[in-house]
Amino acid sequence: MSKTKKATVISKIIAYVLVILVVTGVIGFIFTFTNGFNESFKTFYIEYEGESILSNEKKLILERGQEHRFDVKYTFDFNSDKAHGYDVAIYANDNENNSFDFTLDGDVYAFYAEGDITSGFDITMNDTYFTINVPEHATVKDVLEKMYPNSVIEVPEEGINAVYPFTLVVSSYNNEVTYSIDFAFYVGVSGVEIEPGVIVF
């Protein structure tokens, strides 16, 4: 085989490899932004702690005593500093597994029926990200007390320990893409007592 033919063959092989790499990259890109081809293509997404959130299946535990940052991004916006707008709200999770009642000035209410509870959180919105500040000892009761500062509130144990009692809703500027992410505050172990044969948390 002459050097010219050999060079031509090598060039074709390289071209084929490049085409395969490009196709693979495109498929991977689409796979990522459609949640494994299970959802429509996402033109808007959220990043939290370096992880892209592209599905409503994501659930979060927010550490207490910290400020949590969420970056909002548009898939085809290559100028990350450019603001397109977005909306943020927090709702009481209406999942039946989180159903509990609380008392407000002696009257009984269903927590899930509270709906929009954004006012119970410390949220700061910037052009391309927002933060949620979670106090050191934050609980469901603290959220309700911030919403109703002049009322007496009692929350039962099942409310304090509810699994993912809150739902973070983040929407693109045109509301075409919306994420509903259930979350809870992280409650660490406050103390451990060791007795003969028993460990109590």
PDB file of N, CA and C in Angstrom, residues 36-70:
ATOM      1  N   GLY A  36     -32.832  10.436  31.148  1.00  0.00           N
ATOM      2  CA  GLY A  36     -32.749   9.081  30.621  1.00  0.00           C
ATOM      3  C   GLY A  36     -33.808   8.782  29.586  1.00  0.00           C
ATOM      4  N   PHE A  37     -34.165   9.776  28.772  1.00  0.00           N
ATOM      5  CA  PHE A  37     -35.200   9.680  27.733  1.00  0.00           C
ATOM      6  C   PHE A  37     -36.599   9.483  28.318  1.00  0.00           C
ATOM      7  N   ASN A  38     -36.770   9.735  29.607  1.00  0.00           N
ATOM      8  CA  ASN A  38     -38.064   9.526  30.253  1.00  0.00           C
ATOM      9  C   ASN A  38     -38.911  10.794  30.337  1.00  0.00           C
ATOM     10  N   GLU A  39     -38.314  11.944  30.057  1.00  0.00           N
ATOM     11  CA  GLU A  39     -39.035  13.203  30.145  1.00  0.00           C
ATOM     12  C   GLU A  39     -38.715  14.064  28.933  1.00  0.00           C
ATOM     13  N   SER A  40     -39.434  15.165  28.794  1.00  0.00           N
ATOM     14  CA  SER A  40     -39.159  16.082  27.699  1.00  0.00           C
ATOM     15  C   SER A  40     -37.815  16.768  27.925  1.00  0.00           C
ATOM     16  N   PHE A  41     -37.223  17.267  26.844  1.00  0.00           N
ATOM     17  CA  PHE A  41     -35.909  17.893  26.926  1.00  0.00           C
ATOM     18  C   PHE A  41     -35.967  19.140  27.803  1.00  0.00           C
ATOM     19  N   LYS A  42     -35.039  19.235  28.757  1.00  0.00           N
ATOM     20  CA  LYS A  42     -35.023  20.336  29.710  1.00  0.00           C
ATOM     21  C   LYS A  42     -34.178  21.501  29.204  1.00  0.00           C
ATOM     22  N   THR A  43     -34.812  22.646  29.059  1.00  0.00           N
ATOM     23  CA  THR A  43     -34.081  23.851  28.669  1.00  0.00           C
ATOM     24  C   THR A  43     -33.731  24.696  29.888  1.00  0.00           C
ATOM     25  N   PHE A  44     -34.153  24.224  31.066  1.00  0.00           N
ATOM     26  CA  PHE A  44     -33.929  24.939  32.324  1.00  0.00           C
ATOM     27  C   PHE A  44     -33.684  23.908  33.411  1.00  0.00           C
ATOM     28  N   TYR A  45     -32.693  24.149  34.246  1.00  0.00           N
ATOM     29  CA  TYR A  45     -32.420  23.194  35.314  1.00  0.00           C
ATOM     30  C   TYR A  45     -31.780  23.899  36.510  1.00  0.00           C
ATOM     31  N   ILE A  46     -31.601  23.141  37.588  1.00  0.00           N
ATOM     32  CA  ILE A  46     -31.077  23.678  38.842  1.00  0.00           C
ATOM     33  C   ILE A  46     -29.785  22.940  39.190  1.00  0.00           C
ATOM     34  N   GLU A  47     -28.861  23.649  39.796  1.00  0.00           N
ATOM     35  CA  GLU A  47     -27.660  23.011  40.328  1.00  0.00           C
ATOM     36  C   GLU A  47     -27.595  23.247  41.830  1.00  0.00           C
ATOM     37  N   TYR A  48     -27.333  22.155  42.556  1.00  0.00           N
ATOM     38  CA  TYR A  48     -27.198  22.249  44.006  1.00  0.00           C
ATOM     39  C   TYR A  48     -26.001  21.415  44.432  1.00  0.00           C
ATOM     40  N   GLU A  49     -25.048  22.074  45.083  1.00  0.00           N
ATOM     41  CA  GLU A  49     -23.818  21.422  45.540  1.00  0.00           C
ATOM     42  C   GLU A  49     -23.126  20.675  44.401  1.00  0.00           C
ATOM     43  N   GLY A  50     -23.069  21.329  43.231  1.00  0.00           N
ATOM     44  CA  GLY A  50     -22.348  20.772  42.094  1.00  0.00           C
ATOM     45  C   GLY A  50     -23.104  19.721  41.312  1.00  0.00           C
ATOM     46  N   GLU A  51     -24.316  19.396  41.726  1.00  0.00           N
ATOM     47  CA  GLU A  51     -25.113  18.377  41.037  1.00  0.00           C
ATOM     48  C   GLU A  51     -26.258  19.031  40.270  1.00  0.00           C
ATOM     49  N   SER A  52     -26.444  18.635  39.019  1.00  0.00           N
ATOM     50  CA  SER A  52     -27.550  19.152  38.211  1.00  0.00           C
ATOM     51  C   SER A  52     -28.836  18.416  38.576  1.00  0.00           C
ATOM     52  N   ILE A  53     -29.881  19.160  38.844  1.00  0.00           N
ATOM     53  CA  ILE A  53     -31.187  18.583  39.140  1.00  0.00           C
ATOM     54  C   ILE A  53     -32.039  18.711  37.885  1.00  0.00           C
ATOM     55  N   LEU A  54     -32.411  17.566  37.310  1.00  0.00           N
ATOM     56  CA  LEU A  54     -33.158  17.543  36.055  1.00  0.00           C
ATOM     57  C   LEU A  54     -34.424  16.711  36.156  1.00  0.00           C
ATOM     58  N   SER A  55     -34.831  16.374  37.387  1.00  0.00           N
ATOM     59  CA  SER A  55     -36.006  15.534  37.573  1.00  0.00           C
ATOM     60  C   SER A  55     -36.713  15.887  38.870  1.00  0.00           C
ATOM     61  N   ASN A  56     -38.036  15.698  38.877  1.00  0.00           N
ATOM     62  CA  ASN A  56     -38.814  15.917  40.094  1.00  0.00           C
ATOM     63  C   ASN A  56     -38.635  14.789  41.101  1.00  0.00           C
ATOM     64  N   GLU A  57     -37.945  13.740  40.696  1.00  0.00           N
ATOM     65  CA  GLU A  57     -37.740  12.606  41.594  1.00  0.00           C
ATOM     66  C   GLU A  57     -36.692  12.914  42.664  1.00  0.00           C
ATOM     67  N   LYS A  58     -35.963  13.989  42.484  1.00  0.00           N
ATOM     68  CA  LYS A  58     -34.915  14.354  43.432  1.00  0.00           C
ATOM     69  C   LYS A  58     -35.523  14.778  44.763  1.00  0.00           C
ATOM     70  N   LYS A  59     -34.960  14.296  45.852  1.00  0.00           N
ATOM     71  CA  LYS A  59     -35.364  14.713  47.195  1.00  0.00           C
ATOM     72  C   LYS A  59     -34.123  15.204  47.920  1.00  0.00           C
ATOM     73  N   LEU A  60     -34.290  16.211  48.773  1.00  0.00           N
ATOM     74  CA  LEU A  60     -33.150  16.841  49.422  1.00  0.00           C
ATOM     75  C   LEU A  60     -33.293  16.872  50.935  1.00  0.00           C
ATOM     76  N   ILE A  61     -32.163  16.807  51.599  1.00  0.00           N
ATOM     77  CA  ILE A  61     -32.071  17.043  53.039  1.00  0.00           C
ATOM     78  C   ILE A  61     -31.188  18.272  53.216  1.00  0.00           C
ATOM     79  N   LEU A  62     -31.741  19.333  53.771  1.00  0.00           N
ATOM     80  CA  LEU A  62     -30.974  20.562  53.969  1.00  0.00           C
ATOM     81  C   LEU A  62     -30.420  20.611  55.391  1.00  0.00           C
ATOM     82  N   GLU A  63     -29.110  20.719  55.461  1.00  0.00           N
ATOM     83  CA  GLU A  63     -28.426  20.795  56.755  1.00  0.00           C
ATOM     84  C   GLU A  63     -28.857  22.051  57.496  1.00  0.00           C
ATOM     85  N   ARG A  64     -29.159  21.898  58.766  1.00  0.00           N
ATOM     86  CA  ARG A  64     -29.544  23.054  59.574  1.00  0.00           C
ATOM     87  C   ARG A  64     -28.307  23.885  59.934  1.00  0.00           C
ATOM     88  N   GLY A  65     -28.529  25.180  60.161  1.00  0.00           N
ATOM     89  CA  GLY A  65     -27.432  26.072  60.507  1.00  0.00           C
ATOM     90  C   GLY A  65     -26.579  26.442  59.317  1.00  0.00           C
ATOM     91  N   GLN A  66     -27.135  26.314  58.106  1.00  0.00           N
ATOM     92  CA  GLN A  66     -26.370  26.631  56.902  1.00  0.00           C
ATOM     93  C   GLN A  66     -27.226  27.405  55.903  1.00  0.00           C
ATOM     94  N   GLU A  67     -26.539  28.086  54.990  1.00  0.00           N
ATOM     95  CA  GLU A  67     -27.194  28.744  53.871  1.00  0.00           C
ATOM     96  C   GLU A  67     -26.994  27.860  52.647  1.00  0.00           C
ATOM     97  N   HIS A  68     -28.072  27.494  51.999  1.00  0.00           N
ATOM     98  CA  HIS A  68     -28.021  26.569  50.867  1.00  0.00           C
ATOM     99  C   HIS A  68     -28.247  27.326  49.568  1.00  0.00           C
ATOM    100  N   ARG A  69     -27.317  27.155  48.636  1.00  0.00           N
ATOM    101  CA  ARG A  69     -27.372  27.880  47.364  1.00  0.00           C
ATOM    102  C   ARG A  69     -27.852  26.976  46.227  1.00  0.00           C
ATOM    103  N   PHE A  70     -28.780  27.498  45.434  1.00  0.00           N
ATOM    104  CA  PHE A  70     -29.301  26.810  44.260  1.00  0.00           C
ATOM    105  C   PHE A  70     -29.052  27.700  43.040  1.00  0.00           C
TER     106      PHE A  70
END
